[in-house]
Coordinates of N, CA and C and ligand atoms in Angstrom, one line a residue:
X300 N 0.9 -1.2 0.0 CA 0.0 0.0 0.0 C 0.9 1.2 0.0
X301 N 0.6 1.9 -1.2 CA 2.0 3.1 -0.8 C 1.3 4.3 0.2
X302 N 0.0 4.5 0.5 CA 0.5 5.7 1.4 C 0.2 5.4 3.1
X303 N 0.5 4.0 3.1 CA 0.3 3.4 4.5 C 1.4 3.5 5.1
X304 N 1.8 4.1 6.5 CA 2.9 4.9 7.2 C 3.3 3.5 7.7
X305 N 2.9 2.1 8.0 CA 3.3 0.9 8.7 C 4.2 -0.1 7.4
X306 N 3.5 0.4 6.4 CA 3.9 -0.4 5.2 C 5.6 0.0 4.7
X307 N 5.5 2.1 5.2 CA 6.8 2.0 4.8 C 7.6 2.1 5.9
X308 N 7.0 1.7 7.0 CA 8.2 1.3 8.3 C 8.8 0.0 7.9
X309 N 8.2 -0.8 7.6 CA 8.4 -2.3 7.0 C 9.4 -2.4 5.8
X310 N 9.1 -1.6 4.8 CA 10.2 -1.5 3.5 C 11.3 -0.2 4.1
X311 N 11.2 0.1 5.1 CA 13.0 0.6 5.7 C 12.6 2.3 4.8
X312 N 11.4 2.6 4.3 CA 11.1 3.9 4.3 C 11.0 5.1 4.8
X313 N 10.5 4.3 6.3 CA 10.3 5.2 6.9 C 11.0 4.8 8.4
X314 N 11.7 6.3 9.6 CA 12.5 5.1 10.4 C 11.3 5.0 11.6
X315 N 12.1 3.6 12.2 CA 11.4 3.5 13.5 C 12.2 2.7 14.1
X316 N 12.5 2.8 15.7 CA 13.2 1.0 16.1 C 12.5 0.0 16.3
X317 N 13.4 -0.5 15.7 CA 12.5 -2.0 15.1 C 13.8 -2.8 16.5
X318 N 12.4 -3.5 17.1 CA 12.8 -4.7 18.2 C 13.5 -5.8 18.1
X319 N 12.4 -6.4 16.6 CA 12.4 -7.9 16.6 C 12.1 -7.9 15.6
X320 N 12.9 -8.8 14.4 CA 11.6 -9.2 13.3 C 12.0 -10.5 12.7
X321 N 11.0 -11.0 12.0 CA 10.8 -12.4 11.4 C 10.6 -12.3 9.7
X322 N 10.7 -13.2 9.1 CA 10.4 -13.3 7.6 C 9.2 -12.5 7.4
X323 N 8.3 -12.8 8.5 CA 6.6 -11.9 7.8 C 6.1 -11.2 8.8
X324 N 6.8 -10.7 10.5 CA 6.7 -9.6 11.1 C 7.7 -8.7 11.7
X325 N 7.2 -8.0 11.8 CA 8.0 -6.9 12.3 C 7.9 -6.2 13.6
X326 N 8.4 -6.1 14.9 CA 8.0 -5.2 15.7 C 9.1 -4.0 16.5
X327 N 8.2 -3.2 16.3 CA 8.9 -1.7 16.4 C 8.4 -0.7 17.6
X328 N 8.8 0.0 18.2 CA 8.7 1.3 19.2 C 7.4 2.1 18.8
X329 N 6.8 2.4 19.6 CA 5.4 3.1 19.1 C 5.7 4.3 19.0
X330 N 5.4 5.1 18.3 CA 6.0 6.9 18.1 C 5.3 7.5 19.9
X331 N 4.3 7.1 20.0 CA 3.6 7.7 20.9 C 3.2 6.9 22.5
X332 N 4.7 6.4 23.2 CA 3.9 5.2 23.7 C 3.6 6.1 24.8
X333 N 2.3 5.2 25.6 CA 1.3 5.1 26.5 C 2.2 4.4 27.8
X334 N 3.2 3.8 27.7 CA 3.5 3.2 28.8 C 5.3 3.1 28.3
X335 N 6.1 2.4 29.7 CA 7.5 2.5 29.8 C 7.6 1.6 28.6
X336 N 7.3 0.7 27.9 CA 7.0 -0.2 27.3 C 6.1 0.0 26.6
X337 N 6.0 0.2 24.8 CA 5.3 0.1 24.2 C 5.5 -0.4 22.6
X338 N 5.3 -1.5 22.4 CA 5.5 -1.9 21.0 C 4.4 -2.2 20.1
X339 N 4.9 -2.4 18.7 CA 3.4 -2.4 17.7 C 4.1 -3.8 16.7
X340 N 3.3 -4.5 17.1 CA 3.8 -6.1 16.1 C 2.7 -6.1 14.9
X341 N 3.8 -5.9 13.6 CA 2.7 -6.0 12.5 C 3.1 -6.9 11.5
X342 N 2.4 -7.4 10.9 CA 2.6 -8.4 9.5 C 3.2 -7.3 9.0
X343 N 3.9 -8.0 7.9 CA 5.1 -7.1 6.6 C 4.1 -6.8 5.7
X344 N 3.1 -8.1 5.1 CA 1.8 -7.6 4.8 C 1.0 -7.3 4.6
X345 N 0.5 -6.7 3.9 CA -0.6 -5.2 4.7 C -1.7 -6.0 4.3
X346 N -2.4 -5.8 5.9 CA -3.8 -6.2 6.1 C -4.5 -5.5 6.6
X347 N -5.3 -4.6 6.6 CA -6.0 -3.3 7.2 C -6.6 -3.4 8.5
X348 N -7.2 -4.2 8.9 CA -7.8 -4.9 10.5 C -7.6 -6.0 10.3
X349 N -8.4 -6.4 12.1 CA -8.4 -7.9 12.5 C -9.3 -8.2 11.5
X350 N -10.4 -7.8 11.3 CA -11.2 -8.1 10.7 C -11.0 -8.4 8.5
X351 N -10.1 -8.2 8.5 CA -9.7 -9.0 7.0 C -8.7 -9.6 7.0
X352 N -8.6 -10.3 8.0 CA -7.6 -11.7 8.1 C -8.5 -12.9 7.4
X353 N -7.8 -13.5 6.6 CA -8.4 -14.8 6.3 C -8.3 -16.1 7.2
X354 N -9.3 -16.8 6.9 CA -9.4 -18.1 7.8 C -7.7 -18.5 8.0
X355 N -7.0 -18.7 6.6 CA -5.8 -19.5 6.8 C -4.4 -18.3 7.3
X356 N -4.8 -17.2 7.8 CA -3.9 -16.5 8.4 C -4.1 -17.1 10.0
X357 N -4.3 -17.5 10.7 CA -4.2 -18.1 11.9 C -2.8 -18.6 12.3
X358 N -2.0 -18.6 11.8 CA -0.5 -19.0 11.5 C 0.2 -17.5 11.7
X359 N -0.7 -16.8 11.2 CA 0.3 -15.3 11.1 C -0.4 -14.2 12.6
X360 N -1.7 -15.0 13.0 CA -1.7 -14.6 14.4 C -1.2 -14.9 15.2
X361 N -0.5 -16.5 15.2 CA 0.0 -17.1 16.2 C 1.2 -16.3 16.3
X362 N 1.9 -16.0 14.8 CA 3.5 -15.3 14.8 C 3.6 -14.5 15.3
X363 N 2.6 -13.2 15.5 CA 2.2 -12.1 16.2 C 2.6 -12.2 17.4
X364 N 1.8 -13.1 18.1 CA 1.7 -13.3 19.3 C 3.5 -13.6 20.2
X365 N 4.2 -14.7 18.8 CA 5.3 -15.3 18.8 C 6.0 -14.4 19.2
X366 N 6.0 -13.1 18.8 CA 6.8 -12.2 18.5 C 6.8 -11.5 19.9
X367 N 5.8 -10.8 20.3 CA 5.1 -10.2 21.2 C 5.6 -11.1 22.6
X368 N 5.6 -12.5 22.4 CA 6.3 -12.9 23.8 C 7.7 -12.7 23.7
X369 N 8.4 -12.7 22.7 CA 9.6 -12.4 22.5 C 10.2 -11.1 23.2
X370 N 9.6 -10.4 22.2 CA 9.6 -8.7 22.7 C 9.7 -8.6 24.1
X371 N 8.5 -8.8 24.9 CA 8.3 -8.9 26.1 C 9.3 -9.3 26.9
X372 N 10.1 -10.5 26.4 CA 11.3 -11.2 26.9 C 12.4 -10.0 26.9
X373 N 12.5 -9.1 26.0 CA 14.0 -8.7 25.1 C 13.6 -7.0 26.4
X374 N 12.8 -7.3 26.0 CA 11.8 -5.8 27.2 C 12.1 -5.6 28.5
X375 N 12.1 -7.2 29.2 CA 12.3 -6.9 30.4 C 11.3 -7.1 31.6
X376 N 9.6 -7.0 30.7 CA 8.4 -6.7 31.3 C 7.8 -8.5 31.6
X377 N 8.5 -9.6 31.0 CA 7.9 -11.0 31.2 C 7.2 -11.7 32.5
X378 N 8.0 -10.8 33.8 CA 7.3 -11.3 34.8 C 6.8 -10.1 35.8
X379 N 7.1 -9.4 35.4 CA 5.7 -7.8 35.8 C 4.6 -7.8 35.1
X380 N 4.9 -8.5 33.7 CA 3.0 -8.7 33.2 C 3.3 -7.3 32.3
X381 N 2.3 -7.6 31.1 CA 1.8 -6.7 30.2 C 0.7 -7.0 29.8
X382 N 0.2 -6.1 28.6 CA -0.8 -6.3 27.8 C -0.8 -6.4 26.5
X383 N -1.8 -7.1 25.4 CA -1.4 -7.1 24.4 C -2.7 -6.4 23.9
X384 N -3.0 -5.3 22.8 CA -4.6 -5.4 22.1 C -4.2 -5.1 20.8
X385 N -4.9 -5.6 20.0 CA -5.4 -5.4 18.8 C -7.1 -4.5 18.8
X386 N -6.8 -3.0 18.5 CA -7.9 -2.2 17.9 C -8.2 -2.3 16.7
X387 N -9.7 -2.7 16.4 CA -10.1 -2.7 15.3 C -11.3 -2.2 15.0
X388 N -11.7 -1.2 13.4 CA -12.3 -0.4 13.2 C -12.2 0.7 14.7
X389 N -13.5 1.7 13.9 CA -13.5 3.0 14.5 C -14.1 2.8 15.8
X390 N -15.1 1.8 16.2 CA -15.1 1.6 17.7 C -14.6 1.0 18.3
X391 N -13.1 0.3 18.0 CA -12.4 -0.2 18.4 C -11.3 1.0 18.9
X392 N -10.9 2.3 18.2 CA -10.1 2.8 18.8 C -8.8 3.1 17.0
X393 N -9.0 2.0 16.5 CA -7.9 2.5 15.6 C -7.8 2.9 14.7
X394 N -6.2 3.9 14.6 CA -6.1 5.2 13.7 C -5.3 4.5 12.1
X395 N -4.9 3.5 12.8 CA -3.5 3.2 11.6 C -4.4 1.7 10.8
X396 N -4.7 1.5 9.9 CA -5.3 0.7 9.3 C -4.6 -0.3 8.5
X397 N -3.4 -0.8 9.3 CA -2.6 -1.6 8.9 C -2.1 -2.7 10.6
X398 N -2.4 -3.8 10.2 CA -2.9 -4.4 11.4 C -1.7 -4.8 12.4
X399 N -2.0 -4.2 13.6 CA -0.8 -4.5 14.5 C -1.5 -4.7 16.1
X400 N -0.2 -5.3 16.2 CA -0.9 -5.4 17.9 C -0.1 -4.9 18.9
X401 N -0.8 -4.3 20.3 CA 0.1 -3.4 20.8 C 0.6 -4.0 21.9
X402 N 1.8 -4.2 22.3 CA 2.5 -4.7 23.6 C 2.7 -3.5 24.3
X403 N 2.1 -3.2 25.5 CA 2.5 -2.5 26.4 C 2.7 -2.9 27.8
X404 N 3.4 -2.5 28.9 CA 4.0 -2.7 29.7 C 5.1 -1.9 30.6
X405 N 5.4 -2.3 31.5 CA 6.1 -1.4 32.5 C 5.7 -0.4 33.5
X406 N 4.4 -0.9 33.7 CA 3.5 -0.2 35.1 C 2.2 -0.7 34.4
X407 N 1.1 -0.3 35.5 CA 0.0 -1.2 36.3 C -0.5 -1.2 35.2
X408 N -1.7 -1.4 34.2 CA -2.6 -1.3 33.5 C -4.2 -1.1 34.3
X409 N -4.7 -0.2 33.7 CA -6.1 -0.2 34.4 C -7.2 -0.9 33.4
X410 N -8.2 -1.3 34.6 CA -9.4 -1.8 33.8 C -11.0 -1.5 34.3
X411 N -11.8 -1.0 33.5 CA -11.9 -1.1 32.1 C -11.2 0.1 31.6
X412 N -10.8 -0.8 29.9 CA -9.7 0.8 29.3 C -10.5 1.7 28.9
X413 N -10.2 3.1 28.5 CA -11.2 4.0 28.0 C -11.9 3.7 27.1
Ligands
DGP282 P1 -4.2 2.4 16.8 O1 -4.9 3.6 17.4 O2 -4.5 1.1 17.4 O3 -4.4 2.4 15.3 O4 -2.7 2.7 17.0 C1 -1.8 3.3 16.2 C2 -0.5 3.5 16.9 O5 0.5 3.8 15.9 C3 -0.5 4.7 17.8 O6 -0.2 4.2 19.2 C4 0.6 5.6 17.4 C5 1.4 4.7 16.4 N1 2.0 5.4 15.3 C6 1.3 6.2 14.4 N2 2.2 6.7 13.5 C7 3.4 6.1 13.8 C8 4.6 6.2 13.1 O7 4.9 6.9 12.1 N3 5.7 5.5 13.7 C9 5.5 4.7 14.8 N4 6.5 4.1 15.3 N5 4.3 4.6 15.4 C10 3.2 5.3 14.9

């Protein structure tokens, strides 16, 4: 997708630090985190929400996830606990329509979120 800001973090267009990555994800520093800890795990890609994943992407959620425990590991946060969410569509919260999931971490999380 050329004018998706995730797509050109992925092709080395645009910078960001990048954590961790795999043959088909990538995870990187959030420009804006929310907590001491904040990363964004995305397919390389581009899938616009949770919600246009296909049945046979289930493999590329699990990698997500793969990733995201990794992160967590490389973070520091594995045994203080984090969170992970995927926002999807506009009542879900999300701005960037390129599908990621957010690891955050490094103090308390409240519940319910806003
Ligand atoms: P969401 O609201 O779930 O779509 O979250 C989008 C996140 O993406 C938000 O936490 C800020 C982050 N973000 C937006 N633009 C950039 C960018 O150019 N670089 C990085 N690293 N993060 C970005």
């Amino acid at each position: 997708m050329n004018d998706c800001i995730f797509c050109k973090i992925v092709a080395g267009e645009l910078p960001a630090k990048v954590i961790h990555e795999t043959d088909r994800v990538v995870a990187f520093q959030d420009i804006d985190p929310q907590a001491p800890v904040h990363v964004l795990v995305v397919p390389r890609r581009h899938i616009p929400t949770l919600h246009d994943m296909a049945d046979e992407d289930g493999d590329l959620v699990g990698e997500i996830f793969q990733v995201a425990r990794r992160v967590a590991d490389k973070e520091g946060i594995s045994e203080s606990g984090y969170r992970t969410v995927f926002n999807c569509g506009g009542d879900g919260g999300q701005d960037v329509y390129h599908l990621h999931l957010h690891l955050l971490g490094g103090r308390r999380m409240a519940w319910p979120p806003g």
